[in-house]
Coordinates of C-alpha atoms and ligand atoms in Angstrom, one line a residue:
M1 CA 3.3 84.2 88.4
I2 CA 6.2 86.6 88.9
K3 CA 5.7 90.1 87.6
E4 CA 9.1 91.6 88.2
I5 CA 12.3 90.2 89.6
K6 CA 13.3 92.3 92.5
N7 CA 15.3 90.0 94.8
I8 CA 17.5 87.1 94.1
C9 CA 19.1 85.0 96.8
C10 CA 21.9 82.5 96.4
I11 CA 22.5 79.8 99.0
G12 CA 26.2 79.0 99.2
A13 CA 28.9 81.7 99.2
G14 CA 31.7 79.6 97.9
Y15 CA 33.9 79.6 94.8
V16 CA 30.8 79.5 92.6
G17 CA 28.1 81.4 94.6
G18 CA 30.3 84.4 95.4
P19 CA 31.8 85.2 92.0
T20 CA 28.7 84.2 90.0
M21 CA 26.3 86.4 92.0
A22 CA 28.9 89.3 92.0
V23 CA 29.0 89.3 88.2
I24 CA 25.2 88.9 87.7
A25 CA 24.7 91.7 90.2
D26 CA 27.2 93.8 88.3
K27 CA 25.2 93.2 85.1
C28 CA 21.7 93.7 86.6
P29 CA 22.0 96.8 88.9
K30 CA 18.2 97.0 89.4
I31 CA 18.0 93.7 91.1
N32 CA 19.1 93.0 94.7
F33 CA 21.3 90.0 95.2
T34 CA 22.0 88.4 98.6
V35 CA 24.4 85.5 99.0
I36 CA 23.7 83.5 102.1
D37 CA 25.8 80.9 103.8
I38 CA 25.7 78.9 107.1
N39 CA 29.4 79.6 107.5
E40 CA 29.7 82.9 109.5
E41 CA 33.5 83.3 109.0
K42 CA 33.1 83.1 105.3
I43 CA 30.3 85.8 105.2
R44 CA 32.5 88.0 107.5
L45 CA 35.3 87.7 105.0
W46 CA 33.0 88.4 102.0
N47 CA 32.1 91.6 103.9
S48 CA 35.6 92.6 104.8
K49 CA 36.7 96.1 104.0
D50 CA 40.1 94.9 102.9
L51 CA 39.4 93.3 99.6
S52 CA 42.5 91.2 99.7
K53 CA 40.8 89.2 102.5
L54 CA 37.9 88.0 100.4
P55 CA 37.6 84.2 100.9
V56 CA 38.0 83.5 97.2
F57 CA 40.9 84.8 95.2
E58 CA 40.0 85.4 91.5
P59 CA 41.7 88.0 89.3
G60 CA 39.3 90.9 88.9
L61 CA 36.8 89.7 91.6
D62 CA 37.8 92.5 94.0
L63 CA 36.9 95.2 91.5
V64 CA 33.4 93.7 90.9
I65 CA 32.9 93.4 94.6
K66 CA 34.0 97.0 95.1
R67 CA 31.4 98.1 92.5
C68 CA 28.4 96.1 93.7
R69 CA 28.8 95.3 97.4
G70 CA 26.4 97.4 99.5
R71 CA 24.7 98.6 96.3
N72 CA 22.8 95.6 95.0
L73 CA 25.0 92.8 96.3
F74 CA 24.9 91.6 99.9
F75 CA 26.4 88.7 101.9
S76 CA 24.6 87.4 104.9
N77 CA 24.0 84.6 107.3
E78 CA 20.4 85.3 107.6
M79 CA 18.6 82.5 105.8
K80 CA 14.9 83.1 106.7
K81 CA 14.5 86.7 105.7
N82 CA 16.5 86.4 102.5
I83 CA 14.8 83.3 101.3
A84 CA 11.4 84.8 102.1
S85 CA 11.9 87.8 100.0
A86 CA 13.5 86.1 97.0
D87 CA 11.8 85.7 93.6
I88 CA 14.7 83.5 92.4
I89 CA 16.8 81.2 94.6
F90 CA 20.1 79.8 93.3
I91 CA 21.3 76.7 95.1
S92 CA 25.1 76.8 94.9
V93 CA 26.2 74.6 97.8
N94 CA 28.9 72.0 97.8
T95 CA 28.1 68.5 96.5
P96 CA 31.0 66.4 97.7
T97 CA 31.5 62.7 97.1
K98 CA 29.6 60.5 99.7
E99 CA 32.0 59.2 102.3
K100 CA 29.8 56.5 103.7
G101 CA 26.6 54.5 103.0
I102 CA 25.3 53.5 99.6
G103 CA 27.5 54.8 96.8
A104 CA 30.3 55.8 99.2
G105 CA 33.4 57.0 97.3
K106 CA 31.5 57.7 94.1
A107 CA 27.9 59.1 94.5
S108 CA 27.3 62.7 95.3
D109 CA 26.4 63.6 98.9
L110 CA 23.2 65.6 98.4
K111 CA 22.7 66.4 102.1
Y112 CA 23.5 70.1 101.6
V113 CA 21.3 70.4 98.6
E114 CA 18.5 68.7 100.5
S115 CA 18.9 70.9 103.5
C116 CA 18.7 74.0 101.2
A117 CA 15.5 72.6 99.6
R118 CA 14.0 72.2 103.0
D119 CA 14.9 75.8 104.0
V120 CA 13.4 77.0 100.8
A121 CA 10.2 75.1 101.4
R122 CA 10.1 76.4 105.0
Y123 CA 10.7 80.1 104.4
S124 CA 9.5 80.9 100.9
T125 CA 6.6 83.2 100.7
N126 CA 6.2 84.0 97.0
H127 CA 6.0 82.0 93.8
T128 CA 9.7 81.1 93.7
I129 CA 12.0 79.9 90.9
V130 CA 14.6 77.5 92.4
V131 CA 17.7 77.2 90.3
E132 CA 20.2 74.3 90.6
K133 CA 23.6 76.0 90.2
S134 CA 25.5 73.2 92.0
T135 CA 26.6 70.3 89.9
L136 CA 24.2 67.5 90.6
P137 CA 23.5 63.9 89.5
V138 CA 20.9 63.4 86.9
R139 CA 17.3 63.7 88.3
T140 CA 18.2 65.7 91.4
A141 CA 15.7 68.3 90.3
E142 CA 13.1 65.6 91.0
V143 CA 14.4 65.3 94.6
I144 CA 14.2 69.1 95.1
K145 CA 10.7 69.2 93.5
T146 CA 9.5 66.4 95.8
I147 CA 10.8 68.2 99.0
L148 CA 9.2 71.4 97.9
A149 CA 5.9 69.8 97.0
E150 CA 5.6 67.7 100.2
A151 CA 6.4 70.6 102.4
Q152 CA 3.6 72.5 100.7
D153 CA 1.2 69.7 101.0
S154 CA 1.8 69.5 104.7
L155 CA 0.8 73.1 105.2
K156 CA -2.8 73.2 106.6
D157 CA -3.3 76.9 105.9
N158 CA -3.9 77.2 102.2
S159 CA -3.3 80.9 102.2
K160 CA 0.4 80.3 103.1
K161 CA 1.0 78.0 100.2
T162 CA 3.6 79.1 97.8
T163 CA 4.5 77.6 94.4
F164 CA 7.9 76.6 92.9
E165 CA 9.5 76.0 89.6
V166 CA 12.8 74.1 89.5
L167 CA 15.4 74.8 86.8
S168 CA 18.8 73.4 86.1
N169 CA 21.4 76.1 85.3
P170 CA 24.9 74.5 85.8
E171 CA 27.9 76.6 86.1
F172 CA 30.9 76.2 83.7
L173 CA 33.3 78.7 85.1
S174 CA 36.9 77.7 85.8
E175 CA 38.7 79.0 88.8
G176 CA 41.4 81.5 88.0
T177 CA 39.4 82.8 85.1
A178 CA 36.0 82.9 86.7
I179 CA 35.3 86.6 86.1
K180 CA 36.2 86.4 82.4
D181 CA 34.2 83.1 82.1
L182 CA 31.2 84.7 83.7
N183 CA 31.5 87.9 81.7
E184 CA 31.9 86.0 78.4
P185 CA 30.6 82.5 78.8
D186 CA 30.9 80.0 75.9
R187 CA 27.2 79.2 76.7
V188 CA 24.6 79.4 79.4
L189 CA 22.7 76.2 79.8
I190 CA 19.1 76.2 81.2
G191 CA 17.2 73.1 81.7
G192 CA 13.5 73.2 82.6
E193 CA 9.9 72.6 81.7
N194 CA 8.1 75.8 82.6
E195 CA 8.3 78.3 79.8
E196 CA 7.7 81.3 82.0
A197 CA 10.4 80.3 84.5
I198 CA 12.9 79.6 81.7
N199 CA 12.1 83.0 80.1
I200 CA 12.6 84.8 83.4
L201 CA 16.0 83.2 84.0
S202 CA 17.2 83.6 80.5
S203 CA 16.2 87.3 80.5
L204 CA 18.5 87.8 83.4
Y205 CA 21.4 86.4 81.4
R206 CA 20.3 88.3 78.3
N207 CA 21.5 91.5 80.0
W208 CA 24.9 90.6 78.8
V209 CA 25.0 87.2 77.1
P210 CA 24.0 87.0 73.4
K211 CA 20.7 85.1 72.9
E212 CA 22.4 82.4 70.7
K213 CA 24.6 81.5 73.5
I214 CA 21.8 80.6 75.8
I215 CA 21.0 77.0 75.3
L216 CA 17.6 75.7 76.5
T217 CA 17.0 72.0 77.1
N218 CA 15.2 69.7 79.5
V219 CA 16.3 69.4 83.1
W220 CA 18.0 65.9 82.9
S221 CA 20.0 66.7 79.8
S222 CA 21.2 69.9 81.4
E223 CA 22.3 68.0 84.6
L224 CA 24.0 65.3 82.5
A225 CA 25.6 67.9 80.2
K226 CA 27.4 69.4 83.1
L227 CA 28.9 66.1 84.3
T228 CA 29.8 65.2 80.7
A229 CA 31.6 68.5 80.1
N230 CA 33.8 67.9 83.1
A231 CA 34.4 64.3 82.2
F232 CA 35.5 65.2 78.7
L233 CA 37.8 67.9 79.9
A234 CA 39.4 65.7 82.6
Q235 CA 39.7 62.9 80.0
R236 CA 41.8 65.1 77.8
I237 CA 44.2 65.8 80.6
S238 CA 44.5 62.1 81.5
S239 CA 45.0 61.3 77.8
I240 CA 47.8 63.9 77.4
N241 CA 49.4 62.9 80.7
S242 CA 49.5 59.3 79.5
I243 CA 51.2 60.4 76.3
A244 CA 53.7 62.5 78.3
A245 CA 54.9 59.3 80.0
I246 CA 55.4 57.7 76.6
C247 CA 57.2 60.8 75.4
E248 CA 59.6 60.5 78.3
A249 CA 60.2 56.9 77.5
T250 CA 60.7 57.3 73.8
G251 CA 62.5 60.6 73.4
A252 CA 59.5 62.4 72.0
D253 CA 58.3 65.8 73.4
V254 CA 54.7 66.1 74.6
R255 CA 54.6 69.8 73.7
E256 CA 55.4 68.9 70.1
V257 CA 52.8 66.2 70.2
S258 CA 50.2 68.5 71.7
R259 CA 51.0 71.1 69.0
A260 CA 50.7 68.7 66.2
I261 CA 47.4 67.2 67.3
G262 CA 45.9 70.5 68.5
T263 CA 46.0 71.9 65.0
D264 CA 43.4 69.3 64.0
T265 CA 40.2 71.4 64.3
R266 CA 38.3 68.2 65.4
I267 CA 40.7 67.9 68.4
G268 CA 41.3 71.5 69.1
S269 CA 44.3 73.0 71.0
K270 CA 42.9 73.6 74.4
F271 CA 43.4 71.4 77.5
L272 CA 46.4 69.6 76.0
D273 CA 48.9 70.7 78.6
S274 CA 50.4 67.8 80.5
G275 CA 51.0 68.4 84.1
P276 CA 51.2 66.8 87.6
G277 CA 47.6 65.6 87.2
F278 CA 44.3 67.4 87.4
G279 CA 43.1 68.8 90.7
G280 CA 40.2 71.0 91.7
S281 CA 37.1 70.2 93.6
C282 CA 35.1 68.9 90.7
F283 CA 36.7 66.8 88.0
K284 CA 37.3 63.7 90.2
K285 CA 34.0 64.0 92.1
D286 CA 32.0 64.6 88.9
I287 CA 33.6 61.7 87.1
L288 CA 33.0 59.4 90.0
N289 CA 29.4 60.6 90.1
L290 CA 29.1 59.6 86.4
V291 CA 30.7 56.2 87.2
Y292 CA 28.1 55.7 90.0
L293 CA 25.3 56.6 87.6
A294 CA 26.5 54.2 85.0
D295 CA 26.9 51.4 87.5
Y296 CA 23.5 52.2 89.0
F297 CA 21.8 52.0 85.6
G298 CA 23.5 48.6 84.9
L299 CA 26.2 50.0 82.6
P300 CA 29.4 48.8 84.4
E301 CA 31.5 48.9 81.2
V302 CA 30.7 52.6 80.8
G303 CA 31.5 53.2 84.5
A304 CA 34.9 51.4 84.1
F305 CA 35.7 53.5 81.0
W306 CA 35.3 56.8 82.9
E307 CA 36.9 55.5 86.1
E308 CA 40.1 54.9 84.2
V309 CA 40.4 58.7 83.7
V310 CA 40.6 59.1 87.5
K311 CA 43.0 56.1 87.9
I312 CA 45.4 57.5 85.3
N313 CA 45.4 60.8 87.1
E314 CA 46.2 59.2 90.4
W315 CA 48.9 57.1 88.8
N316 CA 50.4 60.3 87.3
Q317 CA 50.5 62.1 90.7
K318 CA 52.2 59.1 92.2
R319 CA 54.9 58.7 89.6
I320 CA 56.3 62.2 90.1
P321 CA 57.7 61.7 93.6
K322 CA 59.1 58.4 92.6
L323 CA 61.0 59.8 89.7
I324 CA 62.3 62.7 91.8
T325 CA 63.6 60.2 94.3
K326 CA 65.3 58.2 91.5
K327 CA 67.0 61.3 90.0
L328 CA 68.2 62.4 93.5
L329 CA 70.5 59.4 93.7
G330 CA 67.8 57.0 94.9
T331 CA 67.1 58.7 98.3
I332 CA 65.6 62.0 99.4
S333 CA 65.8 61.3 103.1
G334 CA 67.0 64.5 104.9
K335 CA 67.3 66.3 101.5
R336 CA 65.7 69.8 101.2
I337 CA 63.4 70.3 98.3
A338 CA 61.8 73.6 97.3
V339 CA 58.2 73.1 96.2
L340 CA 56.8 75.9 94.1
G341 CA 53.1 76.1 94.0
F342 CA 50.4 74.4 96.1
A343 CA 47.2 75.6 94.5
F344 CA 45.6 73.1 92.0
K345 CA 46.2 75.6 89.2
A346 CA 47.5 79.2 88.9
N347 CA 45.5 82.3 89.8
T348 CA 43.4 80.6 92.6
N349 CA 43.9 80.1 96.3
D350 CA 42.0 76.8 96.1
T351 CA 43.9 73.6 97.0
R352 CA 41.1 71.1 96.8
E353 CA 42.4 67.9 95.2
S354 CA 45.6 69.7 94.2
A355 CA 48.2 67.3 92.8
A356 CA 50.6 69.1 95.2
I357 CA 48.9 67.4 98.2
Q358 CA 49.7 63.8 97.2
I359 CA 53.1 64.7 95.8
C360 CA 54.2 66.6 98.9
K361 CA 52.9 63.8 101.2
D362 CA 54.9 61.2 99.2
L363 CA 58.0 63.3 99.3
I364 CA 57.7 63.8 103.1
E365 CA 57.0 60.1 103.5
E366 CA 60.4 59.4 101.8
G367 CA 62.0 61.7 104.3
A368 CA 62.5 65.0 102.3
I369 CA 62.3 68.4 104.0
L370 CA 60.0 70.6 101.9
Q371 CA 60.3 74.4 101.6
I372 CA 56.8 75.2 100.2
Q373 CA 56.0 78.5 98.5
D374 CA 52.7 79.7 96.9
P375 CA 51.7 83.3 96.2
K376 CA 48.1 82.8 97.3
V377 CA 47.7 79.7 99.4
R378 CA 48.3 80.3 103.1
P379 CA 50.4 77.9 105.3
K380 CA 47.3 77.2 107.5
Q381 CA 45.6 75.6 104.5
I382 CA 48.7 73.6 103.6
S383 CA 48.8 72.3 107.2
I384 CA 45.2 71.1 106.8
D385 CA 45.8 69.5 103.5
L386 CA 49.0 67.7 104.6
N387 CA 47.5 67.0 107.9
M388 CA 50.7 68.2 109.6
E389 CA 51.9 71.5 111.0
P390 CA 55.0 73.2 109.6
Y391 CA 58.0 72.6 111.8
E392 CA 58.6 76.3 112.5
L393 CA 55.3 76.5 114.4
K394 CA 56.4 74.0 116.9
D395 CA 57.9 76.1 119.8
N396 CA 60.5 77.4 117.3
V397 CA 62.3 74.2 117.5
S398 CA 63.3 73.0 114.1
N399 CA 62.6 69.3 114.5
H400 CA 63.6 68.3 111.0
H401 CA 63.9 64.7 112.0
N402 CA 60.3 64.5 113.0
Q403 CA 58.8 62.7 110.1
K404 CA 55.4 64.2 111.0
S405 CA 56.4 67.8 110.3
N406 CA 59.0 67.9 107.5
W407 CA 57.8 71.1 105.8
I408 CA 58.1 74.8 106.2
F409 CA 56.3 77.6 104.4
K410 CA 58.4 80.2 102.6
E411 CA 56.6 83.6 102.1
E412 CA 59.3 84.9 99.8
L413 CA 60.1 83.0 96.6
Y414 CA 63.8 83.5 96.8
D415 CA 63.9 82.3 100.4
S416 CA 62.7 78.9 99.2
F417 CA 65.9 77.7 97.5
S418 CA 68.7 77.8 100.2
N419 CA 70.4 74.5 100.7
T420 CA 68.0 72.6 98.5
D421 CA 68.9 69.6 96.3
A422 CA 65.9 70.2 94.1
V423 CA 63.2 72.6 93.0
V424 CA 59.8 71.1 92.1
I425 CA 57.4 73.3 90.2
L426 CA 53.8 72.1 90.8
T427 CA 51.7 75.2 89.9
E428 CA 52.2 77.3 86.8
W429 CA 52.2 80.7 88.6
E430 CA 53.5 83.5 86.4
D431 CA 56.1 84.4 89.1
Y432 CA 57.9 81.1 88.5
N433 CA 58.3 82.0 84.9
Q434 CA 60.5 84.9 85.9
I435 CA 62.9 83.1 88.2
E436 CA 66.5 84.1 87.9
W437 CA 68.0 80.7 87.9
D438 CA 71.6 82.0 88.1
K439 CA 70.8 83.4 91.4
V440 CA 69.0 80.3 92.6
S441 CA 71.8 78.0 91.4
K442 CA 74.3 79.7 93.8
V443 CA 72.4 78.7 96.9
M444 CA 71.5 75.1 96.0
R445 CA 73.5 72.0 96.9
R446 CA 75.1 69.9 94.0
P447 CA 73.9 68.0 92.1
A448 CA 71.0 70.4 91.9
W449 CA 67.8 69.5 90.0
V450 CA 64.8 71.4 88.7
F451 CA 61.7 69.3 88.2
D452 CA 59.2 71.1 86.1
T453 CA 55.8 69.3 86.2
R454 CA 54.1 72.2 84.3
N455 CA 56.4 72.7 81.4
I456 CA 56.9 76.4 82.1
I457 CA 60.7 76.6 82.4
N458 CA 63.2 77.3 79.6
R459 CA 65.4 74.2 79.5
E460 CA 68.5 76.1 78.2
K461 CA 68.3 78.7 81.0
I462 CA 68.4 75.9 83.6
L463 CA 71.3 74.2 82.0
K464 CA 73.2 77.5 81.6
A465 CA 72.8 78.1 85.3
G466 CA 74.5 74.8 86.0
L467 CA 71.4 72.9 87.1
K468 CA 70.0 69.6 85.9
I469 CA 66.4 69.6 84.6
W470 CA 63.5 67.1 84.3
R471 CA 60.4 68.3 82.5
I472 CA 57.2 66.4 82.2
G473 CA 56.8 64.8 78.8
D474 CA 60.3 65.7 77.7
G475 CA 62.2 62.8 76.0
L476 CA 65.5 64.7 76.6
N477 CA 65.2 64.1 80.4
Ligands
NAD1 P1 32.3 75.7 98.1 O1 32.5 74.6 99.1 O2 33.3 76.7 97.8 O3 31.0 76.5 98.6 C1 29.8 75.9 99.0 C2 29.2 76.8 100.2 O4 27.9 76.3 100.5 C3 30.0 76.7 101.5 O5 30.4 78.0 101.8 C4 29.1 76.1 102.5 O6 29.2 76.6 103.8 C5 27.7 76.5 101.9 N1 26.6 75.7 102.4 C6 26.5 74.3 102.4 N2 25.3 73.9 102.9 C7 24.6 75.1 103.1 C8 23.3 75.3 103.5 N3 22.5 74.3 103.8 N4 22.9 76.6 103.6 C9 23.7 77.6 103.3 N5 25.0 77.4 102.9 C10 25.4 76.2 102.8 O7 31.8 75.0 96.8 P2 31.9 75.5 95.3 O8 33.3 75.3 94.8 O9 31.4 76.9 95.2 O10 30.9 74.5 94.5 C11 29.5 74.6 94.7 C12 28.9 73.8 93.6 O11 29.2 74.3 92.3 C13 29.3 72.3 93.6 O12 28.3 71.5 93.2 C14 30.4 72.3 92.5 O13 30.5 71.0 91.9 C15 29.8 73.3 91.5 N6 30.8 73.9 90.6 C16 32.0 74.4 91.2 C17 32.9 75.0 90.3 C18 34.2 75.5 90.9 O14 35.0 76.0 90.1 N7 34.5 75.5 92.2 C19 32.6 75.3 89.0 C20 31.3 74.9 88.5 C21 30.5 74.2 89.3
UGA2 C1 36.8 72.9 85.7 C2 36.2 73.2 84.3 O1 37.2 73.7 83.4 C3 35.0 74.2 84.4 O2 34.4 74.3 83.2 C4 34.0 73.6 85.4 O3 33.0 74.6 85.6 C5 34.7 73.4 86.7 O4 35.8 72.5 86.6 C6 33.8 72.8 87.8 O5 32.8 72.2 87.5 O6 34.3 72.9 88.9 P1 38.5 74.2 87.2 O7 38.6 72.9 87.9 O8 38.3 75.4 88.0 O9 37.4 74.1 86.1 O10 39.9 74.4 86.4 P2 40.5 73.8 85.0 O11 41.1 74.9 84.3 O12 39.5 73.0 84.4 O13 41.7 72.9 85.6 C7 41.4 71.7 86.3 C8 42.7 71.0 86.5 O14 43.3 70.5 85.3 C9 43.8 71.9 87.1 O15 44.6 71.1 88.0 C10 44.7 72.2 85.9 O16 46.0 72.5 86.2 C11 44.6 70.9 85.1 N1 44.9 71.1 83.7 C12 44.0 71.9 82.9 C13 45.9 70.5 83.1 O17 46.7 69.7 83.8 N2 46.1 70.6 81.7 C14 45.4 71.4 81.0 O18 45.6 71.5 79.7 C15 44.3 72.0 81.6

């Protein structure tokens, strides 16, 4: 029985744990929140005085951190003490796709979640509500419950026994709009059995979320609803991207098609922007997890249906470098290409599963020299993603002919264009909307192309600047 919530601990200080706890701490100033992580560097960055150094970039996050950090929000590597004093523990660790063993390539790897559950079992001292914030396969709460229960059973000293309630409370924030999504969620979903625990968790959210937006359900429906939401969203993107290709082939315009179908209230207008293919750490992994569940429960047709969403996405990412090569007279070997944007979407520094990774790799494989620019992604991260260093770092020797290092990072947007044959827009950063194409045109080599995979550029402006344009889903290409 918990009388009053004083301390909340979140395990995992990543893209979800950090912003989520910051916003809840902001809304609940009387409760202390500590976000803990095994990664020391990450915690050091969360504690950095210079707020531009926070490990997660999200518009508005710095201001929330400024208000709460040191007041009722703390970041720490100390597991034992913070778990011991917590009344509620959020588990917000990563749940990547398994790389080996049973279900490799599809099932979720639950080793981090399991490790958290063991730490909670080991260090908890009170009656504790354990909340699954990570996205988890259906019935994971059972696994957590089992670990907690077994650990308790093995304690000989009855006086040390603690009790647990496990709830599912999946997170629906999108990166880039996380603070807004957390401040004004479409809904908060809580799955659980124990009424007291559910009331305590929902009372936390009721500090700022209207009651009617807090949906209560059972644990398994809550876990499955999260996977389903991501699968439906990703499915819309694969659907519109497949239509974009038909538009290009037939002379139609995907933006017009999106506009026309989006006015049907049953379809709705959101998530109908065609692009280079969905990225982000979750869509692919969550769909593959759903595919694994379907196969596991003897529903291979259902698995195949959802797997197609991922396959179309991969196909879409692969077709872009091919058509760039075709337009650039059939070869891009030795040609310079400005790549604008590396993040998987605008307003985040996250590159996980970004379409830019595959597209850049394929362009480099064809021999192009890439001049990559992104307002928030750092060159170190691009090196990791492409698995190659930029050529400028190699003893200052510009070894352009080394197939392994055919890219360079450009800090300044207008430095990206010199001597290029093409500009490829991969992320819809606002800065790219404002480009003065007349200026760009002067420093490019002819014939000079702009490939807009995000549909953010005004076609007429490009043509007026004497450049050629290809836009995704545009039948005028
Ligand atoms: P992340 O990789 O950014 O952060 C996870 C953190 O957990 C890492 O810092 C890691 O060091 C830490 N960690 C792992 N094991 C630990 C342990 N045993 N003890 C302490 N710390 C540990 O991941 P994320 O993007 O924040 O995603 C977390 C979960 O939330 C995933 O299940 C994801 O599917 C889900 N989710 C993510 C988003 C998103 O936008 N990124 C949105 C909704 C849900
Ligand atoms: C997505 C969901 O939107 C969140 O609700 C969910 O919580 C989260 O996954 C998660 O579970 O991780 P996120 O991946 O951060 O959020 O960002 P989205 O805005 O969904 O974009 C995902 C990808 O789809 C991006 O690459 C984006 O550029 C692309 N996209 C999105 C399109 O190509 N077209 C669109 O119309 C919308």
